[in-house]
Every structure is written in structure tokens, then in C-alpha cells.
Short mmCIF file of N, CA, C and O and ligand atoms in Angstrom, two decimals:
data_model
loop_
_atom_site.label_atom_id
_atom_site.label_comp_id
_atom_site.label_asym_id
_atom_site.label_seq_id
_atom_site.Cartn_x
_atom_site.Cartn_y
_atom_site.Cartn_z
N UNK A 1435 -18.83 13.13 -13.13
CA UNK A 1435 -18.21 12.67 -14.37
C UNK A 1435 -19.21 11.91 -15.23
O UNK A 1435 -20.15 11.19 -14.87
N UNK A 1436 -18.70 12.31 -16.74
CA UNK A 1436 -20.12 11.32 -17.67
C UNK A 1436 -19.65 9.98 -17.24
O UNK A 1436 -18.60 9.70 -16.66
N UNK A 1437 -20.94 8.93 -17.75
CA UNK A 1437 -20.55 8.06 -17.39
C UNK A 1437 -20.37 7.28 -18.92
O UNK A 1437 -20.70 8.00 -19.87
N UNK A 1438 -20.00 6.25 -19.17
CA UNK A 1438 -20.08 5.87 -20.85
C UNK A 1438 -20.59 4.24 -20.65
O UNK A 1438 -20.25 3.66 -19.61
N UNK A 1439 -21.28 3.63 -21.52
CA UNK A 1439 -21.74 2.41 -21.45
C UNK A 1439 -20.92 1.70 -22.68
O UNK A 1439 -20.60 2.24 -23.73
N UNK A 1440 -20.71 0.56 -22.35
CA UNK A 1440 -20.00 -0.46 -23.61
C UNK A 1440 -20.02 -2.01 -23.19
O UNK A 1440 -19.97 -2.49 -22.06
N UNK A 1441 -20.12 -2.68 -24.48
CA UNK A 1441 -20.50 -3.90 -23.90
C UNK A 1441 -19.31 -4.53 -24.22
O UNK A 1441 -18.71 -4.32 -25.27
N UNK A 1442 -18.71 -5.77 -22.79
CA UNK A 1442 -18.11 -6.61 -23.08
C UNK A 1442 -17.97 -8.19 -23.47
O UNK A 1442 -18.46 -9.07 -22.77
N UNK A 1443 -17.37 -8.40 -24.45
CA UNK A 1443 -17.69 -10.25 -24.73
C UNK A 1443 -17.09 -10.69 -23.92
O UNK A 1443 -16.32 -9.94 -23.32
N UNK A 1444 -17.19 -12.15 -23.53
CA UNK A 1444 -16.58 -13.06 -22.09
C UNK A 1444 -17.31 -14.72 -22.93
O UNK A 1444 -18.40 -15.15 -23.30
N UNK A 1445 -15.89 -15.16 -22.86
CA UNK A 1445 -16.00 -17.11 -22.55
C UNK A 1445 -17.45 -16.96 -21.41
O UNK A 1445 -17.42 -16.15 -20.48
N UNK A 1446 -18.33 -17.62 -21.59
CA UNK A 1446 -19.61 -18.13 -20.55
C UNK A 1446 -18.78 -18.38 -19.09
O UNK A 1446 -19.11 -18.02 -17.96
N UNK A 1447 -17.72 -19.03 -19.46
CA UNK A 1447 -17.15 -20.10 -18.17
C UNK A 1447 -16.59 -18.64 -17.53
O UNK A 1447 -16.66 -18.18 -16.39
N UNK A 1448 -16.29 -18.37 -18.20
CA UNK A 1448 -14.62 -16.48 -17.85
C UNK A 1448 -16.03 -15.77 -16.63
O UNK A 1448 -16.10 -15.54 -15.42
N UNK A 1449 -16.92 -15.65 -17.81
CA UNK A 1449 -18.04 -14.80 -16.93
C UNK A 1449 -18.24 -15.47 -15.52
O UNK A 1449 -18.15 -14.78 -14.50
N UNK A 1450 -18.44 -16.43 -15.48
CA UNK A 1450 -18.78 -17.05 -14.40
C UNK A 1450 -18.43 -17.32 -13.25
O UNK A 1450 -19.09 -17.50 -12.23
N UNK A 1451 -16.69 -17.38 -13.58
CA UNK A 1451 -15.64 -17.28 -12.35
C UNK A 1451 -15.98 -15.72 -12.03
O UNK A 1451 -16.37 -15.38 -10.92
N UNK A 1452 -15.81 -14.80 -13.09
CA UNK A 1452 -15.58 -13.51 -12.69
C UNK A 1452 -16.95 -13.40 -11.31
O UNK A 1452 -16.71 -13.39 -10.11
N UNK A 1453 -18.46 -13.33 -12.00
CA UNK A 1453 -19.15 -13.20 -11.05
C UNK A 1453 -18.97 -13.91 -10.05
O UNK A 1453 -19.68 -13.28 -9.28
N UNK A 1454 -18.38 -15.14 -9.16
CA UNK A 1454 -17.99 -15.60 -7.98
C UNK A 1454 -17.07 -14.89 -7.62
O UNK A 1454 -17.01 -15.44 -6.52
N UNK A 1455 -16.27 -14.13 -7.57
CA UNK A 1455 -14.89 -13.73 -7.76
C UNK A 1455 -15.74 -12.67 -7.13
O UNK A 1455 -15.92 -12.82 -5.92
N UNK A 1456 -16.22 -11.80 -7.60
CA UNK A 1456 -16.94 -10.78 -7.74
C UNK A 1456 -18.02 -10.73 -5.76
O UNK A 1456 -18.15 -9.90 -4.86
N UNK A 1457 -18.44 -11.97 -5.98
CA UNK A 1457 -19.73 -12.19 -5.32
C UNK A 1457 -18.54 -12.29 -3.68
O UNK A 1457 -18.42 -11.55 -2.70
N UNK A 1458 -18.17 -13.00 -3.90
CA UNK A 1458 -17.10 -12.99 -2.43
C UNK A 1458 -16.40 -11.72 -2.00
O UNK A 1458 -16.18 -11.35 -0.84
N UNK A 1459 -16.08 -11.11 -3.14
CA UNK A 1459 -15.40 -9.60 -2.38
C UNK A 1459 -16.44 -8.61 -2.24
O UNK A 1459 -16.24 -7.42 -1.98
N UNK A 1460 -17.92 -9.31 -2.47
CA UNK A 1460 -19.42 -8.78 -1.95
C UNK A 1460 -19.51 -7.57 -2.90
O UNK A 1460 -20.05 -6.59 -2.38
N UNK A 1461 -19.09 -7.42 -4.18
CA UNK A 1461 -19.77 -6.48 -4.91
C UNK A 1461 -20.48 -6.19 -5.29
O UNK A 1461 -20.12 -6.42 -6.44
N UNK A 1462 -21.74 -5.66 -5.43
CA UNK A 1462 -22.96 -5.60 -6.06
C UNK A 1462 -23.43 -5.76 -7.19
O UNK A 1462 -24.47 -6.24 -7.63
N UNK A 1463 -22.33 -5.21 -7.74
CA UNK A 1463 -22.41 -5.10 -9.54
C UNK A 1463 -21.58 -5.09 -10.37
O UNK A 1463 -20.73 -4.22 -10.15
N UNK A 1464 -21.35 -5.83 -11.52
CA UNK A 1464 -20.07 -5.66 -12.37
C UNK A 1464 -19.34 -4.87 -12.60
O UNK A 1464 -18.10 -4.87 -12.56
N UNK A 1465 -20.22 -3.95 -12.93
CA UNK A 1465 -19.46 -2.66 -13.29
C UNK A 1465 -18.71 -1.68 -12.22
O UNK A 1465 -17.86 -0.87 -12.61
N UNK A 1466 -19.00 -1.78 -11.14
CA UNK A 1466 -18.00 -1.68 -10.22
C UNK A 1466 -17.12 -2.86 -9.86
O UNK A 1466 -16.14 -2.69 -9.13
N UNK A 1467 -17.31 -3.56 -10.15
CA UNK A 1467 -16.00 -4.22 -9.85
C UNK A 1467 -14.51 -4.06 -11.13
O UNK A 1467 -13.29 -4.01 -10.98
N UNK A 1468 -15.30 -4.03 -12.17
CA UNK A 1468 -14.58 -3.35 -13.40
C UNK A 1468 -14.31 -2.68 -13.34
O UNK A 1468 -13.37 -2.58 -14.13
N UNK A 1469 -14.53 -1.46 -12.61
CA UNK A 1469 -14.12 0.09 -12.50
C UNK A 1469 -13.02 -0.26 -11.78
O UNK A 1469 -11.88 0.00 -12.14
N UNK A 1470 -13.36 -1.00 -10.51
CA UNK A 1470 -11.65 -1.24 -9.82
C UNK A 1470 -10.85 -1.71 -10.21
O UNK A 1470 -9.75 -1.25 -9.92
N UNK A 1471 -10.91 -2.77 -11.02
CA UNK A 1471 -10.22 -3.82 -11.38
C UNK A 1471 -9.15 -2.99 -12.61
O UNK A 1471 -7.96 -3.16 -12.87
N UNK A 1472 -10.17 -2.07 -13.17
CA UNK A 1472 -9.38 -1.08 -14.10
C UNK A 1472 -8.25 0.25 -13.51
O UNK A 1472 -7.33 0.82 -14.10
N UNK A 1473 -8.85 0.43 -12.00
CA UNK A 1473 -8.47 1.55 -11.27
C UNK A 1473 -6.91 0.94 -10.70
O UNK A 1473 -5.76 1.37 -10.80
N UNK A 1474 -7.53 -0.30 -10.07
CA UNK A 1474 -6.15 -1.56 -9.84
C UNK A 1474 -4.98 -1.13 -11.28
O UNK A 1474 -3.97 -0.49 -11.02
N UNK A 1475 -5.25 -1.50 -12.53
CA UNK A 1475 -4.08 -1.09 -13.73
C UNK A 1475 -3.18 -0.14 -13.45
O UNK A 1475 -2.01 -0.05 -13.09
N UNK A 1476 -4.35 0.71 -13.82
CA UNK A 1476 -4.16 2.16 -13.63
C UNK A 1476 -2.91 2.69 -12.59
O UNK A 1476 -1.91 3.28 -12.99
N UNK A 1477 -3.10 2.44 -11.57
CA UNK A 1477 -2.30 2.06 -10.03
C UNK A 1477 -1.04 1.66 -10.25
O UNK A 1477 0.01 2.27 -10.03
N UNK A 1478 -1.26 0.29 -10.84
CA UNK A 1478 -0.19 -0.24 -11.14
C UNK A 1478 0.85 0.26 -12.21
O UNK A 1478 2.05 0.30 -11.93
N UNK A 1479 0.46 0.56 -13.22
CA UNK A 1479 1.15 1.49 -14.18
C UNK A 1479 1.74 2.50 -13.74
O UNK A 1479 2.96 2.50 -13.91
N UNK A 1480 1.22 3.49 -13.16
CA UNK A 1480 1.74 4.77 -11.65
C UNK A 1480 3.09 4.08 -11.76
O UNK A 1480 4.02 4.36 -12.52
N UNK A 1481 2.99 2.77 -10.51
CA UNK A 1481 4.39 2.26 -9.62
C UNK A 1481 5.38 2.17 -10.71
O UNK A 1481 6.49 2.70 -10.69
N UNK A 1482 4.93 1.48 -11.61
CA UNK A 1482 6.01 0.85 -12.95
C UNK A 1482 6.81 2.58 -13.55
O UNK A 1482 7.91 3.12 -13.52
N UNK A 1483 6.00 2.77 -13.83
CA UNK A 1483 6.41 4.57 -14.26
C UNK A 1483 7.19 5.44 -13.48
O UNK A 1483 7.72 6.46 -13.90
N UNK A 1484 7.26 4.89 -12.02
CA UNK A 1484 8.02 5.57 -11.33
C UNK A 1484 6.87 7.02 -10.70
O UNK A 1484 7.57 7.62 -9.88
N UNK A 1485 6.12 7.41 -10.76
CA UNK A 1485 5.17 8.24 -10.91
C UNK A 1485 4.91 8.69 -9.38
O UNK A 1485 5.39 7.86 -8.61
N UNK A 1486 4.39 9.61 -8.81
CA UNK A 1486 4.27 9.59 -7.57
C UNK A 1486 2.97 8.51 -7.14
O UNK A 1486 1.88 8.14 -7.59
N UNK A 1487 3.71 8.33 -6.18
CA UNK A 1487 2.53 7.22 -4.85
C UNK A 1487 2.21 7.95 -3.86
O UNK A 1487 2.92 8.91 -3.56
N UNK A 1488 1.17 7.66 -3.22
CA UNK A 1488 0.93 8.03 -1.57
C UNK A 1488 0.76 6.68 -1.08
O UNK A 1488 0.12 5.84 -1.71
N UNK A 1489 1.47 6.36 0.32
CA UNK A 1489 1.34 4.89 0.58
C UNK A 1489 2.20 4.82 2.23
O UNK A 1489 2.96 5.60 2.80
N UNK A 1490 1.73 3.74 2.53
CA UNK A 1490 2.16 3.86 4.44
C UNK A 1490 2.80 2.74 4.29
O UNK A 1490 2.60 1.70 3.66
N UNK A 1491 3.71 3.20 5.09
CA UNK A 1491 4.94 1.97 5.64
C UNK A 1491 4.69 1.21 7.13
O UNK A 1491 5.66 1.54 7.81
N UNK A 1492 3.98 0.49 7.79
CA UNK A 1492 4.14 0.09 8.95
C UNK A 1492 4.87 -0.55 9.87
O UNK A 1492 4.29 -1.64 9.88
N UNK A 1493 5.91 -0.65 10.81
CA UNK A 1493 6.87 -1.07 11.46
C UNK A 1493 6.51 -1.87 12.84
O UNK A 1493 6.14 -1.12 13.74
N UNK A 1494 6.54 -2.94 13.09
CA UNK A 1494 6.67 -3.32 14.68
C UNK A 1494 8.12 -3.51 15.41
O UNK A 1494 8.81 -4.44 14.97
N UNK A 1495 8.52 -2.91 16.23
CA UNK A 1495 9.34 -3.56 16.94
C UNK A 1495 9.54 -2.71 18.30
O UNK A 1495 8.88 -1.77 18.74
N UNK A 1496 10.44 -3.23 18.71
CA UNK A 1496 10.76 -3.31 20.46
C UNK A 1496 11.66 -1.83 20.90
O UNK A 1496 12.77 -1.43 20.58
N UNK A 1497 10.90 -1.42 21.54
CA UNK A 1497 11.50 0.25 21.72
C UNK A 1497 12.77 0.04 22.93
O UNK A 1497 13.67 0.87 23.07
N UNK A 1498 12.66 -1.07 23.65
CA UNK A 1498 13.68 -1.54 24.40
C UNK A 1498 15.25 -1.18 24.00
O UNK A 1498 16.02 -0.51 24.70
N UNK A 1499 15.57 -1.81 22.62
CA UNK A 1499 16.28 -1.63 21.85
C UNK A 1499 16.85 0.07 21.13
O UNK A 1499 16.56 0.53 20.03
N UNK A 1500 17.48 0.53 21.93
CA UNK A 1500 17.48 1.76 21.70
C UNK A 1500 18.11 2.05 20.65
O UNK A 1500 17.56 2.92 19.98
N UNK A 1501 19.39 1.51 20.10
CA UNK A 1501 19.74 2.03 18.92
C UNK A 1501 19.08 1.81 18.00
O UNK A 1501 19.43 2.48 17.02
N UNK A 1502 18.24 1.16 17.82
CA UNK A 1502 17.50 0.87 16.56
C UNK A 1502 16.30 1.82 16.68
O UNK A 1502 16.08 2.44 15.63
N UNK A 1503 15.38 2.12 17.81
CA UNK A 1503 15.45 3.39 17.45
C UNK A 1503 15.64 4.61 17.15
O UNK A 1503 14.83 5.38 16.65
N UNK A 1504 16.65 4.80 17.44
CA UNK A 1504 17.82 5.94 17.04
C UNK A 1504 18.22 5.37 15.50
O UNK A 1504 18.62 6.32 14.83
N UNK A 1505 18.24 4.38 14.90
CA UNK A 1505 18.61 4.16 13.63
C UNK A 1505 17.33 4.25 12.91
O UNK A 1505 17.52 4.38 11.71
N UNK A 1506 16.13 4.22 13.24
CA UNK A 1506 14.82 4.24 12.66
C UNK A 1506 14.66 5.99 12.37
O UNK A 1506 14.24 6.49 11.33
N UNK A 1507 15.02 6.54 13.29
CA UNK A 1507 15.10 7.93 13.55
C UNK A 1507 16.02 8.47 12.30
O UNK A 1507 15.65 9.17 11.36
N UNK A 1508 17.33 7.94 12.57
CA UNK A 1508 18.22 8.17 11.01
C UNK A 1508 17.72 8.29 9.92
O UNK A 1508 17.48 9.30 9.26
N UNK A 1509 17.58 7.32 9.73
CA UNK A 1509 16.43 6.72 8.35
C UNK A 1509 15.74 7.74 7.83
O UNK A 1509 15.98 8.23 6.73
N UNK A 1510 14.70 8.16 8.73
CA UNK A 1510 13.83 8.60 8.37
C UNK A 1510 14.55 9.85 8.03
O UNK A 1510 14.80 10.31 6.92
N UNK A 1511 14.82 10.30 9.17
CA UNK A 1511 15.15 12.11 8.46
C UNK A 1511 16.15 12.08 7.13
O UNK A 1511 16.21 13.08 6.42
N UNK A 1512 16.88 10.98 6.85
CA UNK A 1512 17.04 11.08 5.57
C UNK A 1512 16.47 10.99 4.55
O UNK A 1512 17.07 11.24 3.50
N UNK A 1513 15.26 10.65 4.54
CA UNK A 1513 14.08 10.56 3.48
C UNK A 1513 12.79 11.75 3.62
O UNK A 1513 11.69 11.70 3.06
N UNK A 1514 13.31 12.78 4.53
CA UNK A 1514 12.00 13.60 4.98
C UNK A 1514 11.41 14.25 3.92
O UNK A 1514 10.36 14.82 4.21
N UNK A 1515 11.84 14.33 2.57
CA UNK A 1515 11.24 14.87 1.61
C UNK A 1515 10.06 14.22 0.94
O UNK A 1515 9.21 14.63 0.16
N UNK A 1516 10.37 12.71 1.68
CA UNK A 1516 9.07 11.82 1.11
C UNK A 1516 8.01 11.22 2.61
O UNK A 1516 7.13 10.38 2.81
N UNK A 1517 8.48 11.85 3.10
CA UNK A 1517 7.92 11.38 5.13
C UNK A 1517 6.84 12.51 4.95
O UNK A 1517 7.19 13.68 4.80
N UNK A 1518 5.26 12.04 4.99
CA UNK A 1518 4.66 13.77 5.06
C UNK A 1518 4.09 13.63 6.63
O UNK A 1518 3.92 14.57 7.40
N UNK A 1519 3.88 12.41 6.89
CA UNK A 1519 3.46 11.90 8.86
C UNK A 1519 4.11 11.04 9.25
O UNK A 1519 4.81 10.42 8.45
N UNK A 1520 4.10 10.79 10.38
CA UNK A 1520 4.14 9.37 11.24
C UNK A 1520 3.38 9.37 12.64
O UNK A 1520 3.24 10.38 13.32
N UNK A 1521 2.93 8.14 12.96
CA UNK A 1521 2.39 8.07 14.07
C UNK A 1521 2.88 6.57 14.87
O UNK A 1521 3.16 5.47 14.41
N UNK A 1522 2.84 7.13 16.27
CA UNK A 1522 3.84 6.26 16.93
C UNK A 1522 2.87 5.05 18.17
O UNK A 1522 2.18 5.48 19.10
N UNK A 1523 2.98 4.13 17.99
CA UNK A 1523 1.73 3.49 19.03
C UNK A 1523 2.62 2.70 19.87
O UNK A 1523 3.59 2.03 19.52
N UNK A 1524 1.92 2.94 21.52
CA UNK A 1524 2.59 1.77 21.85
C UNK A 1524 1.96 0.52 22.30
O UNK A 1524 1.20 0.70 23.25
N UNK A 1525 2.06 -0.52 21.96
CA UNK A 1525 1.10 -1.60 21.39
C UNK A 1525 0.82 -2.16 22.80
O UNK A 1525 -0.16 -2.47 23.47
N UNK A 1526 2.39 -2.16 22.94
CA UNK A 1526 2.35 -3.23 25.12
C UNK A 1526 3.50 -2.37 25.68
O UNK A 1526 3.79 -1.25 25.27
N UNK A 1527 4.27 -3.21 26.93
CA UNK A 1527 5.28 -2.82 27.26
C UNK A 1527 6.51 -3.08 26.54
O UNK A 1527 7.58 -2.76 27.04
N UNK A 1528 6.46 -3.47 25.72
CA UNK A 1528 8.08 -3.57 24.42
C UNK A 1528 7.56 -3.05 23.07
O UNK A 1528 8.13 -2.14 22.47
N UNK A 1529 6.34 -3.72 22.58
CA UNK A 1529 6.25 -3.44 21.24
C UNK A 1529 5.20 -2.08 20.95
O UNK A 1529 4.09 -1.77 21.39
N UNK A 1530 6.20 -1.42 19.94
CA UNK A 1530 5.84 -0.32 19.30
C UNK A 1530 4.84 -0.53 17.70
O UNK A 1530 5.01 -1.46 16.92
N UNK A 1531 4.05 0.35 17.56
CA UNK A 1531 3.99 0.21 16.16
C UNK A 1531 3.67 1.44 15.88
O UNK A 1531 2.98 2.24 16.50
N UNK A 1532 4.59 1.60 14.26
CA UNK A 1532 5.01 2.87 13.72
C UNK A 1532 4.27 2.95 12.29
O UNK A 1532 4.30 2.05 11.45
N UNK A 1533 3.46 4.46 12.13
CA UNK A 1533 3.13 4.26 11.07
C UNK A 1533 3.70 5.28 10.36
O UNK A 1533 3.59 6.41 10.85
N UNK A 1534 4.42 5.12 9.07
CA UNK A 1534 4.82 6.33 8.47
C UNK A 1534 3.77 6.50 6.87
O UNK A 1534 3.50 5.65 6.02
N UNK A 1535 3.49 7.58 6.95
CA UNK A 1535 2.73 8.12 5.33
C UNK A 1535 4.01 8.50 4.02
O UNK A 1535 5.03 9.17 4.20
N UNK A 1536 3.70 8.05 3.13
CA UNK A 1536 4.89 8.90 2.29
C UNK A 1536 3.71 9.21 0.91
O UNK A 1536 2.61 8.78 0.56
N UNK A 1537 4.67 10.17 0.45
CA UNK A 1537 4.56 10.27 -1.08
C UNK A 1537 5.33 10.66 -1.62
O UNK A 1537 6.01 11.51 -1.06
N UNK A 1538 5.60 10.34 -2.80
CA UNK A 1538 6.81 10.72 -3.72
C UNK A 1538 6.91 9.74 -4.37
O UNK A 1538 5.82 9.24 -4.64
N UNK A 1539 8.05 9.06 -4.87
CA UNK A 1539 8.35 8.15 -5.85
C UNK A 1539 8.23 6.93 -5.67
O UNK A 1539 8.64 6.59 -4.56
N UNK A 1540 7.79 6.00 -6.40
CA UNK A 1540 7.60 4.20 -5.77
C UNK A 1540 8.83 3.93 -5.20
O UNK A 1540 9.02 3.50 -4.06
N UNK A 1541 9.83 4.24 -6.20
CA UNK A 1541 10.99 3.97 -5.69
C UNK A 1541 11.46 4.29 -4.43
O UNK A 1541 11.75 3.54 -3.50
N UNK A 1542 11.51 5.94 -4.53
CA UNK A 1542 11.86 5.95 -3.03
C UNK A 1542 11.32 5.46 -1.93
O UNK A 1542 12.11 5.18 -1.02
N UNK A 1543 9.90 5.25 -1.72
CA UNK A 1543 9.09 4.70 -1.06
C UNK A 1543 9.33 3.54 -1.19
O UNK A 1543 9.17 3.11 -0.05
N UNK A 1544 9.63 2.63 -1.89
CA UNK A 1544 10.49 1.23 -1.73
C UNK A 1544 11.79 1.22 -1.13
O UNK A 1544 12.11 0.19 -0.53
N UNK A 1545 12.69 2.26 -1.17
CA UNK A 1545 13.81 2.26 -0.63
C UNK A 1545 14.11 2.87 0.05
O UNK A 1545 15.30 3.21 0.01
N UNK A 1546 12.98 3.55 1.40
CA UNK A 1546 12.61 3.58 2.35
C UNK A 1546 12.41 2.26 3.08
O UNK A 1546 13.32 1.67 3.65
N UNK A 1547 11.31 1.91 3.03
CA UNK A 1547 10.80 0.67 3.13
C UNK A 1547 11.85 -0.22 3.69
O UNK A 1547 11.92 -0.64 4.84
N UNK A 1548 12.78 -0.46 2.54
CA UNK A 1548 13.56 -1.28 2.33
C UNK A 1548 14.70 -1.49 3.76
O UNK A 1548 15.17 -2.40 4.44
N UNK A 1549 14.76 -0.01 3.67
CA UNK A 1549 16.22 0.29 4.66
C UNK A 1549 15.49 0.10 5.74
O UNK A 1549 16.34 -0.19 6.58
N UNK A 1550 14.12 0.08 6.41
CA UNK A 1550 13.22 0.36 7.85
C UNK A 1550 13.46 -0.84 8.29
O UNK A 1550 14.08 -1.18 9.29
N UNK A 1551 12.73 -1.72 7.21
CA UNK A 1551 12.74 -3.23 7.34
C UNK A 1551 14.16 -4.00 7.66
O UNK A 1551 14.22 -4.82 8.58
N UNK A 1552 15.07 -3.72 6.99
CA UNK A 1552 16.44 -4.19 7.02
C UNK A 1552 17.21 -3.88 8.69
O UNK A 1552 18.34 -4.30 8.94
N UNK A 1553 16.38 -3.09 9.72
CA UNK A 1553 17.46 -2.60 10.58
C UNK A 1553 17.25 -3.72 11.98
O UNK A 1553 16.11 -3.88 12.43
N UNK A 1554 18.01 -4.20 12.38
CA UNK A 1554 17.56 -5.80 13.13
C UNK A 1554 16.97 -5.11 14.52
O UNK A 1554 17.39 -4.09 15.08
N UNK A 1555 15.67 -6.14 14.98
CA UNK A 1555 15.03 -5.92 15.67
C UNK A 1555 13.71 -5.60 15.22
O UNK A 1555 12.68 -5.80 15.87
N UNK A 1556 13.79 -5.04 13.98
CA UNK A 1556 12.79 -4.75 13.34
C UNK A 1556 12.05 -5.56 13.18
O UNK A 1556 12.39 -6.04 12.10
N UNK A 1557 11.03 -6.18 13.62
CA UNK A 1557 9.82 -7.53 13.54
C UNK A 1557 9.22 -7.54 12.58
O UNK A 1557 9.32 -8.64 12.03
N UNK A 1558 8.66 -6.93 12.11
CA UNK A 1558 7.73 -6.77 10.84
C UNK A 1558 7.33 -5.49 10.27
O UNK A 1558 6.94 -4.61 11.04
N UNK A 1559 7.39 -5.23 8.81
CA UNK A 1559 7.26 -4.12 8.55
C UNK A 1559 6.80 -4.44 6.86
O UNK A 1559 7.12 -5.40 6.16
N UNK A 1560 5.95 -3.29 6.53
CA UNK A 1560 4.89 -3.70 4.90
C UNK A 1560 5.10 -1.74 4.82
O UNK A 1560 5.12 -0.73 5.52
N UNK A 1561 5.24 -2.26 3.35
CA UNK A 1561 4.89 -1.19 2.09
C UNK A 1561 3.48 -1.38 1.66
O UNK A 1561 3.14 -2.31 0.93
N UNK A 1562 2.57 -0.35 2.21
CA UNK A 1562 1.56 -0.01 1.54
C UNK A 1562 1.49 0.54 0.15
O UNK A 1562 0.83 1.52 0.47
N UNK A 1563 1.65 0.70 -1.25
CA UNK A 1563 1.61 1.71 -1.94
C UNK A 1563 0.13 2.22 -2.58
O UNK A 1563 -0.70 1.38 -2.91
N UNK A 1564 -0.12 3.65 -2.73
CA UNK A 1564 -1.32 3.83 -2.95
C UNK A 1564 -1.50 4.04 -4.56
O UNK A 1564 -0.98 3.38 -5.46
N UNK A 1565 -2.30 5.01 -4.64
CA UNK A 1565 -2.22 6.55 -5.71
C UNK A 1565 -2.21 7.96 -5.08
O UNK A 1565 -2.55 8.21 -3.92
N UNK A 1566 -1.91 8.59 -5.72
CA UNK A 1566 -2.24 10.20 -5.17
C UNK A 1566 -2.94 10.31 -5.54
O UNK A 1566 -3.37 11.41 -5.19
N UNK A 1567 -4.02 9.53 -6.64
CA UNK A 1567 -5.61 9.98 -6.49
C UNK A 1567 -6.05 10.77 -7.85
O UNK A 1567 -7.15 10.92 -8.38
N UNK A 1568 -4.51 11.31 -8.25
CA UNK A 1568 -4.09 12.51 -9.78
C UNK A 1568 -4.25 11.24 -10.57
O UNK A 1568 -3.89 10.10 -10.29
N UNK A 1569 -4.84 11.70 -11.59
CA UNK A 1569 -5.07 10.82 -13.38
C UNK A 1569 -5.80 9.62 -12.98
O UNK A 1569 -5.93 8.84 -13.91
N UNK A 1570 -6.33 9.23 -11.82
CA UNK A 1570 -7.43 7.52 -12.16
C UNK A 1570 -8.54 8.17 -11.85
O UNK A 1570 -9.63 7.59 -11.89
NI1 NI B 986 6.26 2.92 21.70
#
């Protein structure tokens, strides 16, 4: 891809946080960090839009508990249009950890999420959301 050059103005002080800011998440150079920081928007605009995401849901809890996995199981196959993997770990002798991939809509992928997290026993569980990688 071309690349395009342009210069930006910055408060002295603005600049200055930015490069610390910058220097701790060990970037090399401004302009990559600008590229992300812009790619970050970008991203974000996606979710707001409703737009497709690719993004992982992760789950811990206790396989002991059988209906809840049988209700995790529910769940899911009701959302299989946005489920494209999962992978199943078993961490010890009780705790599981579950990773599911989705893509499709923020939303639904939030309300996925939502319902995984909500089912008791469930210990901890995060919404990754990504991009699909299309338009940034
Ligand atoms: Ni397990």
C-alpha cells in the first residue's frame, strides 16, 4: 500500500506525554503508534455500527457442575451462526477453560457473551472483540 506523509501540530506538553505513552508500550516510532491508535477508531466505529467483528469469548468454570454445562452447550448451539470454533481446556481437576471464536455482529457477540457469563457457576468470562480485518 502507498504510503502518504503529513505533518501533525501538537501542544509541546501533548507531544510529550504522547512520546512516554508511546515509549512504555515500547514503540519505536510515532508513526506506528498513530497508525494504531487510528486502526484502534477505526475498530471502534465497526462495534458502534453494528458491523461485523471477529472476537473470542473466554469462559472458566467447573465441569463438575453438569447442568451448566449442558446449559453452556444450549447457548451455544443457539448462536451457531456466529460460533465459527471452540476449544475446550482442562485447566485442573474442576476447572475448565473454554474458548469460543465468533464473528458476526457486535451485538450478537455481546449477547452471546452476555448469556455465557450470566449462567451460575460460571467464574469468569471476557468478550474479546476484534475486526475482520475488511476496511482498516
Ligand atoms: Ni474440561
Amino acid at each position: 500500500m502507498a504510503l502518504v506523509r503529513f505533518g501533525i501540530s501538537l501542544e509541546k506538553k501533548l507531544l510529550e506525554k504522547f512520546d512516554q505513552l508511546i515509549k512504555n508500550k515500547n514503540y519505536t516510532n510515532r508513526s506506528e503508534a498513530f497508525r494504531d491508535l487510528i486502526r484502534e477508531e477505526l475498530v471502534k466505529k465497526q462495534w458502534q455500527e453494528a458491523g461485523a467483528i471477529a472476537g473470542a469469548i473466554t469462559l472458566i468454570y467447573d465441569h463438575h457442575k453438569r447442568e451448566l454445562v449442558n446449559m453452556l452447550m444450549d447457548i451455544q448451539h443457539d448462536f451457531g451462526d456466529i460460533i465459527i470454533s471452540s476449544q475446550h481446556v482442562h485447566l485442573d481437576h474442576s476447572n475448565c477453560l473454554e474458548i469460543i471464536a465468533v464473528k458476526g455482529s457486535s451485538q450478537e457477540a455481546q449477547k452471546l457473551a452476555d448469556r455465557l457469563k450470566s449462567v451460575k457457576g460460571v467464574k469468569h468470562g471476557t468478550l474479546s472483540m476484534s475486526t475482520t480485518g475488511e476496511d482498516i
